[in-house]
Tab-separated table of C-alpha atoms in Angstrom:
chain	number	residue	atom	x	y	z
Q	1	MET	CA	0.285	-0.050	0.372
Q	2	ARG	CA	0.849	3.508	-0.693
Q	3	THR	CA	1.561	6.391	1.545
Q	4	ALA	CA	0.557	9.826	0.959
Q	5	LEU	CA	1.246	12.982	2.986
Q	6	VAL	CA	-1.374	16.240	2.380
Q	7	THR	CA	-0.535	18.922	3.319
Q	8	GLY	CA	-3.187	21.880	4.868
Q	9	GLY	CA	-5.303	18.395	4.647
Q	10	ALA	CA	-8.040	19.652	7.530
Q	11	ARG	CA	-10.620	21.356	5.365
Q	12	GLY	CA	-11.121	22.645	0.690
Q	13	LEU	CA	-8.408	21.559	-1.098
Q	14	GLY	CA	-6.256	19.027	1.482
Q	15	ALA	CA	-9.361	17.446	2.816
Q	16	ALA	CA	-10.724	17.308	-0.226
Q	17	THR	CA	-7.339	15.227	-1.765
Q	18	ALA	CA	-7.040	13.334	1.501
Q	19	GLU	CA	-10.899	11.807	0.621
Q	20	ARG	CA	-10.092	11.076	-3.470
Q	21	LEU	CA	-6.541	9.668	-2.582
Q	22	ARG	CA	-8.161	6.965	0.335
Q	23	ALA	CA	-10.831	5.723	-2.167
Q	24	ASP	CA	-8.242	4.379	-3.928
Q	25	GLY	CA	-6.225	3.080	-1.004
Q	26	ILE	CA	-4.064	4.502	-0.721
Q	27	ARG	CA	-2.936	5.417	2.856
Q	28	VAL	CA	-2.987	9.689	3.607
Q	29	ILE	CA	-1.279	11.156	6.330
Q	30	THR	CA	-3.153	14.860	6.225
Q	31	LEU	CA	-1.288	16.954	7.700
Q	32	ASP	CA	-1.916	20.934	9.347
Q	33	ILE	CA	-1.122	23.629	11.335
Q	34	ALA	CA	-4.677	22.773	13.487
Q	35	GLY	CA	-7.635	20.323	13.462
Q	36	ASP	CA	-9.078	17.118	12.684
Q	37	VAL	CA	-5.800	15.750	11.086
Q	38	ASP	CA	-2.794	13.042	12.313
Q	39	VAL	CA	0.184	15.064	12.467
Q	40	VAL	CA	-0.203	19.161	13.533
Q	41	VAL	CA	2.317	21.368	12.889
Q	42	ASP	CA	3.551	24.228	11.620
Q	43	ILE	CA	6.085	23.767	8.636
Q	44	THR	CA	6.575	27.101	9.231
Q	45	ASP	CA	8.871	26.134	12.698
Q	46	GLU	CA	11.665	23.760	11.154
Q	47	LYS	CA	12.820	22.305	13.392
Q	48	ALA	CA	9.208	20.556	14.499
Q	49	PHE	CA	8.309	20.121	11.210
Q	50	VAL	CA	11.756	17.787	10.252
Q	51	GLU	CA	10.725	15.577	14.703
Q	52	ALA	CA	7.821	15.396	12.339
Q	53	SER	CA	8.840	14.467	9.164
Q	54	ALA	CA	10.842	12.037	10.883
Q	55	GLY	CA	7.796	10.334	12.640
Q	56	ILE	CA	5.260	9.848	9.426
Q	57	GLY	CA	8.015	7.743	7.745
Q	58	PRO	CA	7.989	7.011	4.124
Q	59	VAL	CA	6.284	8.424	1.610
Q	60	ASP	CA	5.439	7.641	-1.315
Q	61	ILE	CA	2.783	10.310	-2.545
Q	62	LEU	CA	3.388	14.126	-1.527
Q	63	VAL	CA	0.469	16.552	-2.239
Q	64	ASN	CA	1.637	20.581	-1.061
Q	65	SER	CA	-2.479	21.674	-0.860
Q	66	ALA	CA	-1.143	24.322	2.637
Q	67	GLY	CA	-0.735	27.437	1.772
Q	68	ILE	CA	-2.578	31.198	2.757
Q	69	PRO	CA	-3.848	33.829	0.445
Q	70	GLY	CA	-1.587	36.845	2.118
Q	71	PRO	CA	-3.783	40.374	2.383
Q	72	GLY	CA	-6.336	41.716	-0.190
Q	73	ILE	CA	-4.331	44.980	-0.826
Q	74	PRO	CA	-2.277	47.173	-3.993
Q	75	LEU	CA	1.468	45.792	-3.680
Q	76	VAL	CA	2.455	49.424	-3.106
Q	77	GLU	CA	0.315	48.834	0.656
Q	78	THR	CA	1.897	45.380	1.385
Q	79	LYS	CA	4.765	45.360	4.437
Q	80	ALA	CA	7.743	43.320	4.560
Q	81	ASP	CA	7.164	40.688	6.633
Q	82	ASP	CA	3.758	40.872	4.695
Q	83	TRP	CA	6.042	39.173	2.017
Q	84	ARG	CA	8.261	37.046	4.000
Q	85	ASN	CA	5.307	35.609	5.860
Q	86	VAL	CA	3.127	34.066	2.706
Q	87	PHE	CA	6.415	32.794	1.514
Q	88	GLU	CA	7.552	30.568	4.061
Q	89	VAL	CA	3.986	28.494	3.480
Q	90	ASN	CA	3.629	29.341	-0.202
Q	91	VAL	CA	6.967	28.358	-0.596
Q	92	LEU	CA	9.123	27.677	1.885
Q	93	GLY	CA	7.015	25.032	3.511
Q	94	VAL	CA	6.646	22.608	-0.077
Q	95	VAL	CA	10.631	22.979	-0.218
Q	96	ALA	CA	10.685	21.454	4.044
Q	97	THR	CA	8.144	18.879	2.743
Q	98	MET	CA	10.453	18.306	-0.612
Q	99	ARG	CA	13.393	18.713	1.200
Q	100	ALA	CA	12.452	15.383	3.454
Q	101	PHE	CA	9.984	13.668	1.700
Q	102	VAL	CA	11.753	12.945	-2.371
Q	103	PRO	CA	15.400	11.849	-1.058
Q	104	GLY	CA	13.202	8.788	0.383
Q	105	MET	CA	10.939	8.369	-3.342
Q	106	VAL	CA	13.898	8.405	-5.041
Q	107	GLU	CA	16.121	5.998	-2.668
Q	108	ARG	CA	12.514	3.803	-4.057
Q	109	GLY	CA	12.813	4.755	-7.100
Q	110	TRP	CA	9.061	5.285	-7.337
Q	111	GLY	CA	7.317	9.127	-6.419
Q	112	ARG	CA	4.424	11.731	-7.584
Q	113	VAL	CA	4.631	15.182	-6.126
Q	114	VAL	CA	2.210	17.819	-6.419
Q	115	ASN	CA	1.753	20.708	-6.074
Q	116	PHE	CA	-0.315	23.446	-5.191
Q	117	ALA	CA	0.486	26.359	-7.377
Q	118	SER	CA	-2.483	29.157	-8.610
Q	119	MET	CA	-3.676	30.869	-11.878
Q	120	ALA	CA	-2.490	34.547	-9.339
Q	121	GLY	CA	1.400	32.510	-10.046
Q	122	LYS	CA	0.351	32.705	-13.994
Q	123	ASP	CA	-1.442	35.855	-14.233
Q	124	GLY	CA	-1.454	37.618	-11.126
Q	125	ASN	CA	-4.263	38.430	-9.587
Q	126	PRO	CA	-4.956	43.006	-8.689
Q	127	ASN	CA	-4.550	43.618	-4.839
Q	128	LEU	CA	-2.959	39.610	-4.448
Q	129	SER	CA	0.738	40.229	-5.529
Q	130	ILE	CA	2.103	38.824	-2.171
Q	131	TYR	CA	-0.494	35.100	-2.993
Q	132	SER	CA	0.397	35.743	-6.856
Q	133	ALA	CA	4.490	35.603	-6.391
Q	134	SER	CA	3.787	32.990	-4.453
Q	135	LYS	CA	2.250	30.562	-6.305
Q	136	ALA	CA	4.557	32.099	-9.498
Q	137	ALA	CA	7.714	30.543	-7.358
Q	138	VAL	CA	5.861	27.527	-6.078
Q	139	ILE	CA	5.346	26.580	-10.260
Q	140	ALA	CA	9.041	27.105	-11.021
Q	141	LEU	CA	10.128	25.715	-8.265
Q	142	THR	CA	8.398	22.576	-8.724
Q	143	LYS	CA	9.240	22.851	-13.264
Q	144	SER	CA	13.371	22.806	-11.600
Q	145	ALA	CA	12.487	19.592	-9.855
Q	146	GLY	CA	10.234	18.254	-12.405
Q	147	LYS	CA	14.115	18.319	-14.501
Q	148	GLU	CA	15.913	17.672	-11.168
Q	149	LEU	CA	14.361	14.369	-11.121
Q	150	ALA	CA	13.782	14.156	-14.219
Q	151	THR	CA	15.471	9.781	-14.506
Q	152	THR	CA	14.503	9.322	-10.642
Q	153	GLY	CA	11.020	7.824	-10.768
Q	154	VAL	CA	9.531	10.851	-9.512
Q	155	LEU	CA	7.844	12.768	-11.113
Q	156	ALA	CA	6.949	16.232	-9.246
Q	157	ASN	CA	3.704	18.110	-11.320
Q	158	ALA	CA	2.211	21.954	-10.151
Q	159	ILE	CA	-1.926	22.725	-10.652
Q	160	ALA	CA	-2.948	25.996	-11.243
Q	161	PRO	CA	-7.278	25.999	-10.228
Q	162	ALA	CA	-8.981	29.186	-10.514
Q	163	VAL	CA	-11.350	30.740	-7.865
Q	164	ILE	CA	-12.934	27.145	-6.026
Q	165	ALA	CA	-14.506	26.446	-3.582
Q	166	THR	CA	-12.890	26.462	-0.275
Q	167	PRO	CA	-13.097	27.904	3.197
Q	168	MET	CA	-9.682	30.556	2.139
Q	169	ASN	CA	-12.061	32.304	-0.491
Q	170	ASP	CA	-14.405	32.997	2.611
Q	171	ASN	CA	-11.793	35.585	3.565
Q	172	THR	CA	-11.319	37.224	0.044
Q	173	ALA	CA	-12.524	40.363	-0.897
Q	174	PRO	CA	-15.530	40.844	-2.188
Q	175	ASP	CA	-14.754	42.576	-5.182
Q	176	VAL	CA	-11.772	40.753	-5.386
Q	177	LEU	CA	-13.529	37.856	-6.207
Q	178	ALA	CA	-15.963	38.214	-7.948
Q	179	HIS	CA	-13.423	40.353	-10.539
Q	180	ILE	CA	-11.449	36.260	-10.492
Q	181	THR	CA	-14.632	34.613	-10.801
Q	182	SER	CA	-15.512	36.592	-14.230
Q	183	LEU	CA	-13.038	35.913	-16.058
Q	184	ILE	CA	-13.632	31.945	-15.816
Q	185	PRO	CA	-15.531	31.242	-18.999
Q	186	MET	CA	-17.991	27.926	-17.249
Q	187	LYS	CA	-19.128	31.444	-15.680
Q	188	ARG	CA	-18.943	29.249	-12.141
Q	189	VAL	CA	-16.708	28.694	-8.944
Q	190	GLY	CA	-15.016	25.072	-9.617
Q	191	ARG	CA	-16.122	22.537	-6.611
Q	192	ALA	CA	-13.255	20.381	-4.248
Q	193	GLU	CA	-13.718	17.600	-5.856
Q	194	GLU	CA	-13.320	18.281	-8.811
Q	195	VAL	CA	-9.906	19.504	-7.691
Q	196	ALA	CA	-8.763	16.599	-6.242
Q	197	GLU	CA	-9.114	14.098	-9.597
Q	198	LEU	CA	-6.270	15.434	-11.501
Q	199	VAL	CA	-4.705	15.099	-7.952
Q	200	ALA	CA	-5.617	12.094	-7.547
Q	201	TRP	CA	-4.713	10.530	-11.883
Q	202	LEU	CA	-0.860	13.155	-10.866
Q	203	SER	CA	-0.611	11.236	-7.412
Q	204	SER	CA	-0.594	7.193	-9.718
Q	205	ASP	CA	1.696	4.953	-12.528
Q	206	LYS	CA	-1.935	6.476	-15.499
Q	207	VAL	CA	0.830	9.508	-15.868
Q	208	SER	CA	4.590	8.339	-16.063
Q	209	PHE	CA	5.376	11.253	-18.543
Q	210	SER	CA	4.728	14.001	-17.259
Q	211	THR	CA	6.810	16.357	-14.882
Q	212	GLY	CA	7.788	19.611	-13.711
Q	213	ALA	CA	4.916	20.582	-15.809
Q	214	VAL	CA	1.708	22.355	-13.949
Q	215	TYR	CA	-2.176	21.729	-14.487
Q	216	ASP	CA	-4.487	24.153	-15.312
Q	217	ILE	CA	-7.866	23.778	-13.151
Q	218	SER	CA	-9.455	26.588	-14.233
Q	219	GLY	CA	-12.793	26.947	-16.277
Q	220	GLY	CA	-11.623	27.879	-19.406
Q	221	ARG	CA	-9.764	30.796	-17.326
Q	222	ALA	CA	-6.449	29.686	-19.400
Q	223	THR	CA	-5.053	30.245	-22.970
Q	224	TYR	CA	-1.850	29.497	-23.121
């Protein structure tokens, strides 16, 4: 039985992904800063995370869903600490889990990494410069890692959702949410289970010749 670790697994896309992977008979370990999860740890606390990862053991599938939106304000109003806080979670959190679990995947000759980016990382959403930049960083680091791992049996890909109905978007400013929803040709937000289905495929043997790629799940928003 394969083991998956899903960060940000307490709710939203992480919780939906965990449920979907379990349906495939995968042993799923959920990790989050709080909530009904298997491992409660702050992914930005390096010492605590290293200790937690040692207790988790070998992981075959790594899904990095943990993320925060940061402030929805114009770029010129942002502060350095705002950038640090978001990048600590959205970027360095991904780096931490990959550093912890990818070496074991390489040793065993099989692994799947799915990193949650965002359409914001490709398009840049107004008044979400920090979040957009952090997700662009996730895309770039996934592309780089995919090339590094290409001959190891470990595939690393990213997904770029548009607006999805999750608790995280409950805190997005209504005007910002309305704008980014209006960009979707399907004229609706996505559902968490739709995203989880894509993650399940990327976590499986069914994908074998794709790595360092970015898969849009955007209702047609992406045209490139």
